[in-house]
Tab-separated table of C-alpha atoms in Angstrom:
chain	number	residue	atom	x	y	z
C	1	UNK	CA	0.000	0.000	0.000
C	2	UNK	CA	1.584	3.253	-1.118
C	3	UNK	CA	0.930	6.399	1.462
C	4	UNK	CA	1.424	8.616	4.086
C	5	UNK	CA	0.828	7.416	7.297
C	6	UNK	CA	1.182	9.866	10.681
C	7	UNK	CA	1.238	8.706	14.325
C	8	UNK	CA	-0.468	8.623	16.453
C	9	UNK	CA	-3.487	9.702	16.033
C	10	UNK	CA	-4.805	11.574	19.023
C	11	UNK	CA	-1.647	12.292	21.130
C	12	UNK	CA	-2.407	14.287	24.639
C	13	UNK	CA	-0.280	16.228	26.235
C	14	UNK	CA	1.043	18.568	29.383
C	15	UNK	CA	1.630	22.047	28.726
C	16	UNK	CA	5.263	22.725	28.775
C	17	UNK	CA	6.249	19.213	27.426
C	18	UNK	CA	7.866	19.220	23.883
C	19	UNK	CA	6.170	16.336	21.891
C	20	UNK	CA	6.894	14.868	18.417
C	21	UNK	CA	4.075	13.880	15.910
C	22	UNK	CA	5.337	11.360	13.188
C	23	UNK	CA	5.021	11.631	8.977
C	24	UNK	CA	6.224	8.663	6.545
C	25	UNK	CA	5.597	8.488	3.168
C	26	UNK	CA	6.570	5.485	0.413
C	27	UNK	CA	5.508	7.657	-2.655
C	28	UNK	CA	9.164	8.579	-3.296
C	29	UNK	CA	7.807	11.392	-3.238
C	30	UNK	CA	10.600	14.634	-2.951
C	31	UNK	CA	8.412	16.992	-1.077
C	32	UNK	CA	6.973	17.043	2.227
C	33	UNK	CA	4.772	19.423	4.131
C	34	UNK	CA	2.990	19.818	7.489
C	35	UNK	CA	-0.265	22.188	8.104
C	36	UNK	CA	-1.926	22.914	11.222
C	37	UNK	CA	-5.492	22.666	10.801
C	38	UNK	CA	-8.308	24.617	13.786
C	39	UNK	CA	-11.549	24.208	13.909
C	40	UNK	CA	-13.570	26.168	10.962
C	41	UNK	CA	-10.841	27.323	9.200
C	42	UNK	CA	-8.060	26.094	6.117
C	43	UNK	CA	-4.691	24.816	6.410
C	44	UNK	CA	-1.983	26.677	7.440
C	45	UNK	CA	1.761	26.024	6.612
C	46	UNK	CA	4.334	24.956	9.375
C	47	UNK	CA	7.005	23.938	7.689
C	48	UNK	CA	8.141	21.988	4.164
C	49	UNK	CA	10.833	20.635	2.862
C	50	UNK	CA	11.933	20.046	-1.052
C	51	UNK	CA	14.779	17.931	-0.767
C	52	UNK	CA	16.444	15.861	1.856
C	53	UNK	CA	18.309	17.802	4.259
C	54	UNK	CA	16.521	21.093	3.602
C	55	UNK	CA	13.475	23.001	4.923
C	56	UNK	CA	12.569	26.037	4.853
C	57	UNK	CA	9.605	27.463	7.173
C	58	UNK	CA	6.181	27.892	6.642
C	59	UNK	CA	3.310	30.708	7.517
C	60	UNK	CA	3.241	30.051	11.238
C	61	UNK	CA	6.381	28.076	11.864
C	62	UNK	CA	7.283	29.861	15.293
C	63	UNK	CA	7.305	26.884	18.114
C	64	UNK	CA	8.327	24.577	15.494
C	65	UNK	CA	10.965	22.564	14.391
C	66	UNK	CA	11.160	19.580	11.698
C	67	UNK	CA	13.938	17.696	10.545
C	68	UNK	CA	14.168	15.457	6.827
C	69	UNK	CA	17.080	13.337	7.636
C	70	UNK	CA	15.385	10.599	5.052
C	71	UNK	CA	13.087	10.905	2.074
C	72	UNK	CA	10.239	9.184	3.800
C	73	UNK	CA	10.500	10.900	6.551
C	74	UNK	CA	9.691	14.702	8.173
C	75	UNK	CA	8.643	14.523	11.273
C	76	UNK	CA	7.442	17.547	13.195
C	77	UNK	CA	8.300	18.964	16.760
C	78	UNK	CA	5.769	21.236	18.660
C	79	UNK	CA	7.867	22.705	21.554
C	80	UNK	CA	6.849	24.731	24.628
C	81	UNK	CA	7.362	27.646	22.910
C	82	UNK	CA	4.109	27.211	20.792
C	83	UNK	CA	1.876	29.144	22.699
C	84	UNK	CA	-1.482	27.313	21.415
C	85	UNK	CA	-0.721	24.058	20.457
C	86	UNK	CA	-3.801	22.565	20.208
C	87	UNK	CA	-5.165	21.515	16.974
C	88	UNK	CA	-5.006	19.265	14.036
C	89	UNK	CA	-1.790	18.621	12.184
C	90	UNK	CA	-1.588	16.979	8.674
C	91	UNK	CA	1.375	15.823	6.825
C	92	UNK	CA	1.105	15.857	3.337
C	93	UNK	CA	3.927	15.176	0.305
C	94	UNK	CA	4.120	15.830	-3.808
C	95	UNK	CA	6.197	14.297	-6.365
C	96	UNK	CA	8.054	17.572	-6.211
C	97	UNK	CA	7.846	20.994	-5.138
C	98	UNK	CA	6.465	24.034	-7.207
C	99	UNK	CA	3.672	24.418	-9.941
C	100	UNK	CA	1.300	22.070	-10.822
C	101	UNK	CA	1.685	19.148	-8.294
C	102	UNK	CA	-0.931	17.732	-6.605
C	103	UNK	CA	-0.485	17.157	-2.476
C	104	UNK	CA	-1.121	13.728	-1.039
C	105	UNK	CA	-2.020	13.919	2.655
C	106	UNK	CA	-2.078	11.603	5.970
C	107	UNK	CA	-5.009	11.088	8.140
C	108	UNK	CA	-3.532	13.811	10.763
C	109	UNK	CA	-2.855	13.862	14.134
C	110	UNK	CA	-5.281	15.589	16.957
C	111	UNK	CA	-3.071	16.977	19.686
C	112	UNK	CA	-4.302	18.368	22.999
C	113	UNK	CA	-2.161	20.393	25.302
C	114	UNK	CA	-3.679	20.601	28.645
T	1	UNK	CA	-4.166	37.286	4.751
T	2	UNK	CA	-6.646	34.609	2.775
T	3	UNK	CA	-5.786	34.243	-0.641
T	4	UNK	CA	-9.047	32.287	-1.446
T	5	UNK	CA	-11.769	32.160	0.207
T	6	UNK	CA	-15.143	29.682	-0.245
T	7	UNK	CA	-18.992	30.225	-0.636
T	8	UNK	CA	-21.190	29.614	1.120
T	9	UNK	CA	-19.334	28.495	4.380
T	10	UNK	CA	-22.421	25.592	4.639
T	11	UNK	CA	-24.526	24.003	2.276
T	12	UNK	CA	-27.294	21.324	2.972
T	13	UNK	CA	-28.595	19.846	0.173
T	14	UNK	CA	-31.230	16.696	-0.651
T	15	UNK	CA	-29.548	13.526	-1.978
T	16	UNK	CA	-29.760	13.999	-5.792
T	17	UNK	CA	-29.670	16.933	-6.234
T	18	UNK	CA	-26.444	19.377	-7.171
T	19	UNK	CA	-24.028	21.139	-5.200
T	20	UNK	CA	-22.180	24.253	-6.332
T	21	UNK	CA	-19.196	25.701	-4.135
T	22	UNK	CA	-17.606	29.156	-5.441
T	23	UNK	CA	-13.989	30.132	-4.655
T	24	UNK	CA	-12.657	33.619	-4.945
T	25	UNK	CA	-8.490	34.195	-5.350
T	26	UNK	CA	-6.611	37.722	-5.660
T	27	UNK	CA	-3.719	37.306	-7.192
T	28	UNK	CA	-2.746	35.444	-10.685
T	29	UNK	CA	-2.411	31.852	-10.169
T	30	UNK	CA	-0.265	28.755	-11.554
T	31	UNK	CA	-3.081	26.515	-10.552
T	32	UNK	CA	-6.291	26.049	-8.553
T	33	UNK	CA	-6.629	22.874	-6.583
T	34	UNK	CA	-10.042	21.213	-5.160
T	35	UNK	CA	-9.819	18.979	-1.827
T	36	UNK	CA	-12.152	17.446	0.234
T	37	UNK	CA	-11.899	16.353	3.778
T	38	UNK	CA	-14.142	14.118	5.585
T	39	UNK	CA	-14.913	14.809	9.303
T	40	UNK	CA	-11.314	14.134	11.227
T	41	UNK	CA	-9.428	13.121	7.983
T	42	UNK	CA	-6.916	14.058	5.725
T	43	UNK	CA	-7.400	15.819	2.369
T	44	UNK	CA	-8.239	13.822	-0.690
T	45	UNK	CA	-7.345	16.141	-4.134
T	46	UNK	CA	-10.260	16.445	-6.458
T	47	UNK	CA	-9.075	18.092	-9.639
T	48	UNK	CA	-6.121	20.964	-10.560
T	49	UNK	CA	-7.371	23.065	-13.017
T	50	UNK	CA	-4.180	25.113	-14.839
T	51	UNK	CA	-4.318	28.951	-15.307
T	52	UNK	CA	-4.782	28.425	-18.796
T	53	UNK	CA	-7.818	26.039	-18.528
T	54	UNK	CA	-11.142	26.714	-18.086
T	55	UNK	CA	-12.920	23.317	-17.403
T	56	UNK	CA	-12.542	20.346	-16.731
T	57	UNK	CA	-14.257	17.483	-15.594
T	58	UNK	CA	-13.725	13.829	-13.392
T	59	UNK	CA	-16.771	11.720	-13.354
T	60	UNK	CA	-19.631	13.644	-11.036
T	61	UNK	CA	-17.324	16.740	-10.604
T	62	UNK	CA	-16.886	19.970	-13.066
T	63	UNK	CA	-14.633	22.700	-11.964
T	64	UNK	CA	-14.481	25.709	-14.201
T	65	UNK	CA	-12.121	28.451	-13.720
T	66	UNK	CA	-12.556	32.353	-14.617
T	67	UNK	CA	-9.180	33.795	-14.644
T	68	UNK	CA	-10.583	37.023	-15.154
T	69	UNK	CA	-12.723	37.425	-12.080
T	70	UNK	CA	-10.109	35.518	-10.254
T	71	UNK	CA	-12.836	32.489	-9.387
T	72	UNK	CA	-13.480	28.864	-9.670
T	73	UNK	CA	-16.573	26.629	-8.947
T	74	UNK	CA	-16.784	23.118	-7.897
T	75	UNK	CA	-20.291	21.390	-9.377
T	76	UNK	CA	-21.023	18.164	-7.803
T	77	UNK	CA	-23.811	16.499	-10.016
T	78	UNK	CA	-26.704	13.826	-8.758
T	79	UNK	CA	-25.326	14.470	-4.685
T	80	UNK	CA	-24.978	11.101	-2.612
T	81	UNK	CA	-25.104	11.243	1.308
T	82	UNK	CA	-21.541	10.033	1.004
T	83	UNK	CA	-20.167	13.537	-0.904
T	84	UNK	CA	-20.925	14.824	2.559
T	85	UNK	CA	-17.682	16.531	3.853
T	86	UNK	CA	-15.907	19.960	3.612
T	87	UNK	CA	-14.330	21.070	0.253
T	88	UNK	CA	-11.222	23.541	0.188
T	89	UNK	CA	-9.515	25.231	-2.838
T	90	UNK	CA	-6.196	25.805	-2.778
T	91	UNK	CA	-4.137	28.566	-5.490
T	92	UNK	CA	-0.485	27.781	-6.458
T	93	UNK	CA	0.499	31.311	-7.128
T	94	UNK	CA	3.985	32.758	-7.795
T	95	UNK	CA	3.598	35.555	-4.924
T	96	UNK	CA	2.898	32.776	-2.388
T	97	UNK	CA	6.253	31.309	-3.732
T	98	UNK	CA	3.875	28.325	-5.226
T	99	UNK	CA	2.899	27.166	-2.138
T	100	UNK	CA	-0.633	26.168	-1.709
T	101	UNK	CA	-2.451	28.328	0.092
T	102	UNK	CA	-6.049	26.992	1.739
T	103	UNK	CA	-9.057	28.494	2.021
T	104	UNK	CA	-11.414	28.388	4.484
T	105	UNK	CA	-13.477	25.495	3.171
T	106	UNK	CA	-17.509	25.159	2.360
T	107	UNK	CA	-19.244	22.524	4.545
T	108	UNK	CA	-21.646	20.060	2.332
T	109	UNK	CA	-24.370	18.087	3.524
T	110	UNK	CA	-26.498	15.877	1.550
T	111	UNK	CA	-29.130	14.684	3.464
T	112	UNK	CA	-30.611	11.269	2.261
């Protein structure tokens, strides 16, 4: 089965813990994203990468780091620092970066910071 | 700032019948992208319509694209209870350094 998978799926957690959410993909694909989704509204951008070893940040990336040490994998940190962590996050990856590619997304990951 | 943004927020429609979301853009695009998303899912892509197209069709769905009035519409023909979900476009634009950008989504329900 080719995909993107993210774990876990609900993940709860203390305020002031850092936690990691997980993204693989075995598309080959080149590109990888992550969006925070709240309630009612779009996707935003986090972070994204085009090429292992690289990322550049996103719309709302403060609070967040990522890493792309493989292909099929970017996962995503939310630190302390992220003053409203609280939502849902979706990975997502095209064949490459830039015009005209469609985005292939995972079934997300609900965190709760309490 | 929203680059596009959906109409209505919420539709509720009979099983059957058709479903027409608008989306509204401001600034040239590469390409417009449909989505939907079922309650606590990921996004599924519908169709990418190019700058230089203006329709184009995948079995029950026709999204046309007006370049000039920066706007696109999603038609869902003969609505099943299972088309229920939200639906997002998404603009690949060169001044968003062709990055999607989301909108804020229209909510369908077809009621059976």
């Amino acid at each position: 089965d080719g995909g993107i998978t993210q774990s876990p799926k609900y993940l709860f957690r203390k305020e002031g813990q850092n936690v990691t959410l997980s993204c693989e993909q075995n598309l080959n694909h080149d590109a990888m994203y992550w969006y925070r989704q709240d309630p009612g509204q779009g996707l935003r951008l986090i972070y994204y990468s085009q090429i292992v070893n690289d990322f550049q940040k996103g719309d709302i990336a403060e609070g967040y780091s990522v890493s792309r040490e493989k292909k099929e994998s970017f996962p995503l940190t939310v630190t302390s620092a992220q003053k409203n962590p609280t939502a849902f996050y979706l990975c997502a990856s095209s064949i490459a970066s830039g015009r005209n590619y469609e985005q292939y997304f995972g079934p997300g990951t609900r965190l709760t910071v309490t | 700032s929203q680059q596009g943004e959906e109409d209505p927020q919420a539709l509720s429609i009979q099983e059957g019948e058709n479903a027409t979301m608008n989306c509204s853009y401001k600034t040239s695009i590469n390409n417009l992208q449909w989505y939907r998303q079922n309650s606590g899912r990921g996004l599924v892509h519908l169709i990418l319509i190019r700058s230089n197209e203006r329709e184009k069709h995948s079995g029950r769905l026709r999204v046309t694209l007006d370049t000039s009035k920066k706007s696109s519409s999603l038609l869902i023909t003969a609505s099943r209870a299972a088309d229920t979900a939200s639906y997002f476009c998404a603009t690949d634009a060169v001044e968003y350094g062709n990055k999607l950008v989301f909108g804020a989504g229209t909510i369908l329900r077809v009621k059976s």
